[in-house]
JSON list of C-alpha atoms in Angstrom, two decimals:
[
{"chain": "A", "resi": 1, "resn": "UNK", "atom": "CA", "xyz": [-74.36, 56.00, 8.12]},
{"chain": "A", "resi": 2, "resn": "UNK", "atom": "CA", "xyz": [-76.78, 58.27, 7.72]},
{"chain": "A", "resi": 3, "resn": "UNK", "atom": "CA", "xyz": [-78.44, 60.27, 4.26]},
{"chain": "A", "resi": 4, "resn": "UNK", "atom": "CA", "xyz": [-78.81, 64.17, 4.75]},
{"chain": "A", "resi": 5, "resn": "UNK", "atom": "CA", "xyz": [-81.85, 66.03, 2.93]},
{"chain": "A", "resi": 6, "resn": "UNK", "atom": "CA", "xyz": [-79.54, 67.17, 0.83]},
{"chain": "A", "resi": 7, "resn": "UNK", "atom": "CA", "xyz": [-78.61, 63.76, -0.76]},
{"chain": "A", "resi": 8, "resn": "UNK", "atom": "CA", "xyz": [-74.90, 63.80, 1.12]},
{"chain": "A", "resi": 9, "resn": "UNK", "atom": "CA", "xyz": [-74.21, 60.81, 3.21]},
{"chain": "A", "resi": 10, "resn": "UNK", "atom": "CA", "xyz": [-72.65, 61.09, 6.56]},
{"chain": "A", "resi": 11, "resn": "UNK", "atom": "CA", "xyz": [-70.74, 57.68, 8.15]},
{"chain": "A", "resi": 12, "resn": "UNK", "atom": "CA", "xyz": [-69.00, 56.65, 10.98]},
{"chain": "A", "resi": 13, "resn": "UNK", "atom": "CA", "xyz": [-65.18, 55.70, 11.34]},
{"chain": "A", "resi": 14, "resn": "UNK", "atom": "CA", "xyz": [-65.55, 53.25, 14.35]},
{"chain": "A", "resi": 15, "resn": "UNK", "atom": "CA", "xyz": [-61.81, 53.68, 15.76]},
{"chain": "A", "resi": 16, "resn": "UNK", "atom": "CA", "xyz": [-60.54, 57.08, 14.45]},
{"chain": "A", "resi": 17, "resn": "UNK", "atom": "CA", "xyz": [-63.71, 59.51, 15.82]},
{"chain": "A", "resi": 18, "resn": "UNK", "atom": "CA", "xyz": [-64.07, 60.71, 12.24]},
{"chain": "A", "resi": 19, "resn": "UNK", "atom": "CA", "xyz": [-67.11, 61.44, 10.68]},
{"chain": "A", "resi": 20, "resn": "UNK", "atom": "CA", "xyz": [-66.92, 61.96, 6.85]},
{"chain": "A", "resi": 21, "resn": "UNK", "atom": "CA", "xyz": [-69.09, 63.14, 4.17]},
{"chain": "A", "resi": 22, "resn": "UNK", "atom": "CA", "xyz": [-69.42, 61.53, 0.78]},
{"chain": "A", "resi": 23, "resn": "UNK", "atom": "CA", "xyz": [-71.31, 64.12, -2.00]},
{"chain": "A", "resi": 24, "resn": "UNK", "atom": "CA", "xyz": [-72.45, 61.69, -4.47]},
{"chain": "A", "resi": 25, "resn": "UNK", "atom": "CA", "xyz": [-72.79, 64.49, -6.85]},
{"chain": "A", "resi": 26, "resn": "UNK", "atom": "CA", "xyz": [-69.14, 65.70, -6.55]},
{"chain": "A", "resi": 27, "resn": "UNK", "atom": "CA", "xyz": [-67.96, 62.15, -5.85]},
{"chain": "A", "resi": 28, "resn": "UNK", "atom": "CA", "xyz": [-66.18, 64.26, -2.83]},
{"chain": "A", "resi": 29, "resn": "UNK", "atom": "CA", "xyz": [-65.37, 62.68, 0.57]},
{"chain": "A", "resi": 30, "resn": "UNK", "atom": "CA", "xyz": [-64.29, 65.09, 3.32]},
{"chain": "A", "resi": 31, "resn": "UNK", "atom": "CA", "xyz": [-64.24, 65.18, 7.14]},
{"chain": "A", "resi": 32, "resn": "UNK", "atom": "CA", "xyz": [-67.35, 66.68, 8.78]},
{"chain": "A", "resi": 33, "resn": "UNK", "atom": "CA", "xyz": [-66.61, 66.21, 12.23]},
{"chain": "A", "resi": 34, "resn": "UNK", "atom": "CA", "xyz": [-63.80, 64.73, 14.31]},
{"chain": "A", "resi": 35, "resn": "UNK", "atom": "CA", "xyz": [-64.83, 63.67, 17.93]},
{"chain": "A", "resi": 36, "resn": "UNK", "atom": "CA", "xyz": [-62.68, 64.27, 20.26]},
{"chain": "A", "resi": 37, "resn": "UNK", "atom": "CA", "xyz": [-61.17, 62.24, 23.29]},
{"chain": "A", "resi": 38, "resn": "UNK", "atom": "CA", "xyz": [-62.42, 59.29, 21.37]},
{"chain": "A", "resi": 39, "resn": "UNK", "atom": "CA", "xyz": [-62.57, 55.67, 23.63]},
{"chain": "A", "resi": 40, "resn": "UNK", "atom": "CA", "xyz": [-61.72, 53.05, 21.49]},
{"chain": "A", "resi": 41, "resn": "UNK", "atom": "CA", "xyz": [-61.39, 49.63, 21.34]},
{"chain": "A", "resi": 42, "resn": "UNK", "atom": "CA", "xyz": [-62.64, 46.51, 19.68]},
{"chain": "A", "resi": 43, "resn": "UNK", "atom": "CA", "xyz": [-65.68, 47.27, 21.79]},
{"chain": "A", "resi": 44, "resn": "UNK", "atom": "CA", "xyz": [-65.82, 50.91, 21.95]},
{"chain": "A", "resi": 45, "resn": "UNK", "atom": "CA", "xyz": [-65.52, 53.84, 19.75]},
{"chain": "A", "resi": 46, "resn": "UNK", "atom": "CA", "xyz": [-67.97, 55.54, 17.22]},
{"chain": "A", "resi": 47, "resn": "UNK", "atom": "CA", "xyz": [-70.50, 53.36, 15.86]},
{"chain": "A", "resi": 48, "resn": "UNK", "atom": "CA", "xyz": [-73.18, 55.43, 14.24]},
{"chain": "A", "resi": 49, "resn": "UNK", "atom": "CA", "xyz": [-74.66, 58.91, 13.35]},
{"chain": "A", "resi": 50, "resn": "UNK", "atom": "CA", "xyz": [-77.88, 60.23, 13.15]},
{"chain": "A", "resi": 51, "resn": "UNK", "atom": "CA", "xyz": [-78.90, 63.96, 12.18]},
{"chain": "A", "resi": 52, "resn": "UNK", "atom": "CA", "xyz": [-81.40, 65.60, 13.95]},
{"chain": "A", "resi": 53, "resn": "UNK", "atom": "CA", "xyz": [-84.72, 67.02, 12.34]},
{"chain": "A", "resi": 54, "resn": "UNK", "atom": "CA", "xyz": [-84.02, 70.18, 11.43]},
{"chain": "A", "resi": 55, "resn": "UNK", "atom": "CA", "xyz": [-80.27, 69.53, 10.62]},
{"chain": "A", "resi": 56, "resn": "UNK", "atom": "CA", "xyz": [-81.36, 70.87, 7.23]},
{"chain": "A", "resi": 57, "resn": "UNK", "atom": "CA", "xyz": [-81.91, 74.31, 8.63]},
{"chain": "A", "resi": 58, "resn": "UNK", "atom": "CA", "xyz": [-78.06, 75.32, 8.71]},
{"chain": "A", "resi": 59, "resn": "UNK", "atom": "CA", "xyz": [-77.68, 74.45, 12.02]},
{"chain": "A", "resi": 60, "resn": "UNK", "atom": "CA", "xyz": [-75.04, 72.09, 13.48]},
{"chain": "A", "resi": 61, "resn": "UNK", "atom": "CA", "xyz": [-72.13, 71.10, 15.51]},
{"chain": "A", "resi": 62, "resn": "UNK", "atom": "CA", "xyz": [-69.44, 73.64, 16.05]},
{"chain": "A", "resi": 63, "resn": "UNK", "atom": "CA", "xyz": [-67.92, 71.75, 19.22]},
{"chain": "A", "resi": 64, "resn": "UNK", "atom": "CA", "xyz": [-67.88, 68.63, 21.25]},
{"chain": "A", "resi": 65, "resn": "UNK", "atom": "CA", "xyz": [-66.22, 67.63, 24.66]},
{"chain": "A", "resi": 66, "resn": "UNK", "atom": "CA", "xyz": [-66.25, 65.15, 27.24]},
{"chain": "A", "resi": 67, "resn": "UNK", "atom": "CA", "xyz": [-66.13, 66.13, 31.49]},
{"chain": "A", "resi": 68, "resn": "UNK", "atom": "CA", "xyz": [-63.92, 64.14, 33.12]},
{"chain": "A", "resi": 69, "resn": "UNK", "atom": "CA", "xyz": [-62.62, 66.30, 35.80]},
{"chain": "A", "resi": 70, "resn": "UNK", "atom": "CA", "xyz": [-64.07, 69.19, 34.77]},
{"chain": "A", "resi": 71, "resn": "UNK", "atom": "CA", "xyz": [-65.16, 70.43, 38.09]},
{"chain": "A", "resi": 72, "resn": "UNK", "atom": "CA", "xyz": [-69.19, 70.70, 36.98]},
{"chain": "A", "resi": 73, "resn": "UNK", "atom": "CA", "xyz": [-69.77, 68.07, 39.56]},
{"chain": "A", "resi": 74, "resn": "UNK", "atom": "CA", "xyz": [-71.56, 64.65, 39.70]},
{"chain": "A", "resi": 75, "resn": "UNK", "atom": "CA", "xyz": [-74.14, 65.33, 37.61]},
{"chain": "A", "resi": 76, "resn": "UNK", "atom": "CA", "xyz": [-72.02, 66.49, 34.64]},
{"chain": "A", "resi": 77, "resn": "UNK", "atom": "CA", "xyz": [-69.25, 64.27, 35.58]},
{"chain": "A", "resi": 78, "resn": "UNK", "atom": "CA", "xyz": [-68.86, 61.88, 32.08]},
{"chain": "A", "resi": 79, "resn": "UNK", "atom": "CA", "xyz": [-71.69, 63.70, 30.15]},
{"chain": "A", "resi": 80, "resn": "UNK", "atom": "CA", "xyz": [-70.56, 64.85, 26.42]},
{"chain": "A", "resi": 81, "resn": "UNK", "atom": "CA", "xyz": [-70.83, 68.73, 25.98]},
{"chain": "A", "resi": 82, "resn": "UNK", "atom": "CA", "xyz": [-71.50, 69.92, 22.49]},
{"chain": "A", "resi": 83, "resn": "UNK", "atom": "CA", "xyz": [-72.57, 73.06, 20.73]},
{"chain": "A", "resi": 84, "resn": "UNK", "atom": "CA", "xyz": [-75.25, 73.40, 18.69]},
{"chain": "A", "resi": 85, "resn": "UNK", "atom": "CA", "xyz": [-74.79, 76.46, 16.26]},
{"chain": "A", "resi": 86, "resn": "UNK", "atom": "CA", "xyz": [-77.54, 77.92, 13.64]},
{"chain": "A", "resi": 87, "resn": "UNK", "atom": "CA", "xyz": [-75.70, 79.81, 11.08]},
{"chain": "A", "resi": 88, "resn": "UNK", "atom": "CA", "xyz": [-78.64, 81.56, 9.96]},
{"chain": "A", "resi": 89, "resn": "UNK", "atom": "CA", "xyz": [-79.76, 82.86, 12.97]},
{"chain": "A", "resi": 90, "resn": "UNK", "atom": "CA", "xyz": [-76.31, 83.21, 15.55]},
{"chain": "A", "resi": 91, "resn": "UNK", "atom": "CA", "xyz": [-77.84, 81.30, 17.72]},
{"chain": "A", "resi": 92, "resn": "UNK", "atom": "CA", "xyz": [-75.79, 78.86, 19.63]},
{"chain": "A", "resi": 93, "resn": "UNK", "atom": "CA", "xyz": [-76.74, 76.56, 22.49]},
{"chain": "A", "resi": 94, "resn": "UNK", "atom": "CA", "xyz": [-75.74, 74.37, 24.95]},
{"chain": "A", "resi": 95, "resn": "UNK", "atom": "CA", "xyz": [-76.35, 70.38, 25.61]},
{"chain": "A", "resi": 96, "resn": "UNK", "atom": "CA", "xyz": [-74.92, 67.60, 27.89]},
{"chain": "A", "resi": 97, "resn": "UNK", "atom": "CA", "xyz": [-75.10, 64.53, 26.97]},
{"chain": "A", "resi": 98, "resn": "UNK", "atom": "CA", "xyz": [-75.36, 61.30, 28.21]},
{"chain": "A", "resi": 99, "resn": "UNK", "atom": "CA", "xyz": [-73.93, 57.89, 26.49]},
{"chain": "A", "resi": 100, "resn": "UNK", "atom": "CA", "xyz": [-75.00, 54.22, 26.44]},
{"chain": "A", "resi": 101, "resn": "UNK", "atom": "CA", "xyz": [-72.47, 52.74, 28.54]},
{"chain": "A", "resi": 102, "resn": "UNK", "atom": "CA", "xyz": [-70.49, 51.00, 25.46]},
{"chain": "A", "resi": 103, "resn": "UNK", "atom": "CA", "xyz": [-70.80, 54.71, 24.18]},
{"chain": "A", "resi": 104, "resn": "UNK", "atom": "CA", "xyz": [-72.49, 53.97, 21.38]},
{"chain": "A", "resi": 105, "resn": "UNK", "atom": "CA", "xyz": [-76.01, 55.69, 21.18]},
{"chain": "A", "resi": 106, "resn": "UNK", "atom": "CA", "xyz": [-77.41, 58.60, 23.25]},
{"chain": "A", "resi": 107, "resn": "UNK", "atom": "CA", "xyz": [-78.88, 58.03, 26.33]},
{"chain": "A", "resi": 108, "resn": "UNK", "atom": "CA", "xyz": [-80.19, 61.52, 26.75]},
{"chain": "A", "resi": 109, "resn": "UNK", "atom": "CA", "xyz": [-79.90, 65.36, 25.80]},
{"chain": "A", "resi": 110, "resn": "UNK", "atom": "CA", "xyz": [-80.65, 67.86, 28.07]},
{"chain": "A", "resi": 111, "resn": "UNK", "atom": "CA", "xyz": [-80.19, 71.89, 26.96]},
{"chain": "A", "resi": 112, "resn": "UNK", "atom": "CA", "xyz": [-78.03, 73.11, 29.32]},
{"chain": "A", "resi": 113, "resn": "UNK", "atom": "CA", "xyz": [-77.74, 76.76, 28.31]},
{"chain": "A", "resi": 114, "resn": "UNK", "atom": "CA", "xyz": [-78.90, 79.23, 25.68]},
{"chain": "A", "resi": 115, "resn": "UNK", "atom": "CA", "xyz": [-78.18, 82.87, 26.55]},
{"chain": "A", "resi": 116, "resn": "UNK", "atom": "CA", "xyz": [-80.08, 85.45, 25.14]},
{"chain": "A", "resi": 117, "resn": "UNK", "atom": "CA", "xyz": [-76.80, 87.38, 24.16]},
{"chain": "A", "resi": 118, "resn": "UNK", "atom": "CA", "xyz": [-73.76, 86.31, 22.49]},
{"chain": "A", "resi": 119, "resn": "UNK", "atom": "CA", "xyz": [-73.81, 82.29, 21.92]},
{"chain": "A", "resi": 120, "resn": "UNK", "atom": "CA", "xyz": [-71.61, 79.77, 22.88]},
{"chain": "A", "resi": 121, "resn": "UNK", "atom": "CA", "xyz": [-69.88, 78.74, 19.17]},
{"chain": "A", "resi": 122, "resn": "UNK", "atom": "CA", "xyz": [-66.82, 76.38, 20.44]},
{"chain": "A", "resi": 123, "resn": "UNK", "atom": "CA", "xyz": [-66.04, 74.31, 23.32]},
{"chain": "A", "resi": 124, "resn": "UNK", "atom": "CA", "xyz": [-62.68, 73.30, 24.23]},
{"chain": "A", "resi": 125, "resn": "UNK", "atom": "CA", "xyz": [-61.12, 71.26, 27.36]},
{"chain": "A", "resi": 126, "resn": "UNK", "atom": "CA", "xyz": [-58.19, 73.35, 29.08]},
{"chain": "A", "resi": 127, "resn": "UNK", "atom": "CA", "xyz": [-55.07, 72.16, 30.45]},
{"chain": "A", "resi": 128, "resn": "UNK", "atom": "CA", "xyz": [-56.60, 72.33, 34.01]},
{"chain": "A", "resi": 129, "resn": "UNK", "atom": "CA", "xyz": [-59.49, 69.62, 32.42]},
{"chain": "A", "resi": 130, "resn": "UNK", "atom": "CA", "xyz": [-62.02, 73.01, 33.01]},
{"chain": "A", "resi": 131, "resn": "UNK", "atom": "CA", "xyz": [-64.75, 73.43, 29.89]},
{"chain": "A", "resi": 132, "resn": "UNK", "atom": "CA", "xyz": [-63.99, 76.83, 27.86]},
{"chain": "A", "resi": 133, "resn": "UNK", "atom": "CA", "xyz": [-66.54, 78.29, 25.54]},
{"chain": "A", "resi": 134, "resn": "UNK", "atom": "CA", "xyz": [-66.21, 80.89, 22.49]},
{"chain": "A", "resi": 135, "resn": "UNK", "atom": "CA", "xyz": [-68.60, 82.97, 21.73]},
{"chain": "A", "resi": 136, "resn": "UNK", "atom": "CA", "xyz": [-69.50, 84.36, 18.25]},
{"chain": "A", "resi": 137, "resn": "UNK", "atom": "CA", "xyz": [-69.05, 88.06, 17.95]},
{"chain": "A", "resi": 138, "resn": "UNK", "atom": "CA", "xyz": [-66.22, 89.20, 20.24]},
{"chain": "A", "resi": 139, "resn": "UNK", "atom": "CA", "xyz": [-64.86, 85.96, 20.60]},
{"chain": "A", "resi": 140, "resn": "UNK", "atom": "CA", "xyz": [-64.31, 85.71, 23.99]},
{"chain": "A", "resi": 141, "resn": "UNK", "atom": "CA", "xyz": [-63.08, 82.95, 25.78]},
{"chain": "A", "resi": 142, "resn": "UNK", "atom": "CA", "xyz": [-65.48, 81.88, 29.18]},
{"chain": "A", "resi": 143, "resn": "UNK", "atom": "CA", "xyz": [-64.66, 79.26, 31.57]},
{"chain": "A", "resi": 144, "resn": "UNK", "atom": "CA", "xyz": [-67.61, 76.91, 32.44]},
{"chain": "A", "resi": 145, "resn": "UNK", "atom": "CA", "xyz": [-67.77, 76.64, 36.26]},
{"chain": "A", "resi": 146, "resn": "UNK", "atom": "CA", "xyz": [-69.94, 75.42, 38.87]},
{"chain": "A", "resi": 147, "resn": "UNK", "atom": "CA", "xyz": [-71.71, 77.62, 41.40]},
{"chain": "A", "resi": 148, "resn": "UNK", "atom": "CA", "xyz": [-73.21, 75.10, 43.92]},
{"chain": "A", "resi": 149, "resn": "UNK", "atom": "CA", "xyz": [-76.32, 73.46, 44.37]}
]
């Protein structure tokens, strides 16, 4: 578990992929976050959370999915996509990471894009296993692909 600036705390449900949110204040408990395409067993599934830095600037996760037979080749292959959105600014980015192999901690983060027009706010895996983003004003729907190299 973790303890946002704000006094919330955010935990970890190992085998279910949820991440919940207990307001102390409210005595509330709701679901922040559901991963998706969870792994689990007795040695796999979620086992932590961390916030970044400036998770207190209205920024956060809008979206989260794995490649596995996406078609972004080798390099992507396995890597967890996720979007990071700041509401205050419509800004939305984004990264690929890359697990521990028991999938408990990140490896690394690398920014993968952050267009200077209409951001990425959702990510989605289609029925052909391609990535699909959303972006925030028209709401489009655009099909990550790769172009070589």
């Amino acid at each position: 578990f973790t303890v946002a600036p704000d006094g919330r705390i955010l935990y970890a449900e190992t085998f279910t992929g949820r991440i919940g949110v207990y307001t102390r204040a409210r005595g509330s408990d709701a679901t922040f976050f559901q991963v998706p395409d969870l792994c689990s067993s007795f040695t796999q599934g979620l086992f932590g959370v961390a916030l970044r830095r400036d998770f207190s600037r209205n920024s956060g996760i809008t979206g989260a999915r794995f490649c596995s037979g996406c078609g972004l080749g080798r390099r992507y292959e396995g890597r967890l996509f996720w979007i990071d959105y700041n509401y205050n600014f419509g800004l939305g980015a984004i990264h690929a990471a890359t697990l521990s192999a028991d999938r408990s901690t990140i490896a690394s983060d690398a920014l993968v894009l952050q267009p200077p027009g209409p951001s990425p706010l959702s990510i989605e895996r289609g029925p052909d296993g391609s990535l699909y983003i959303t972006e925030d004003t028209k709401g489009r729907i655009w099909r990550v692909m790769y172009k070589g190299k």
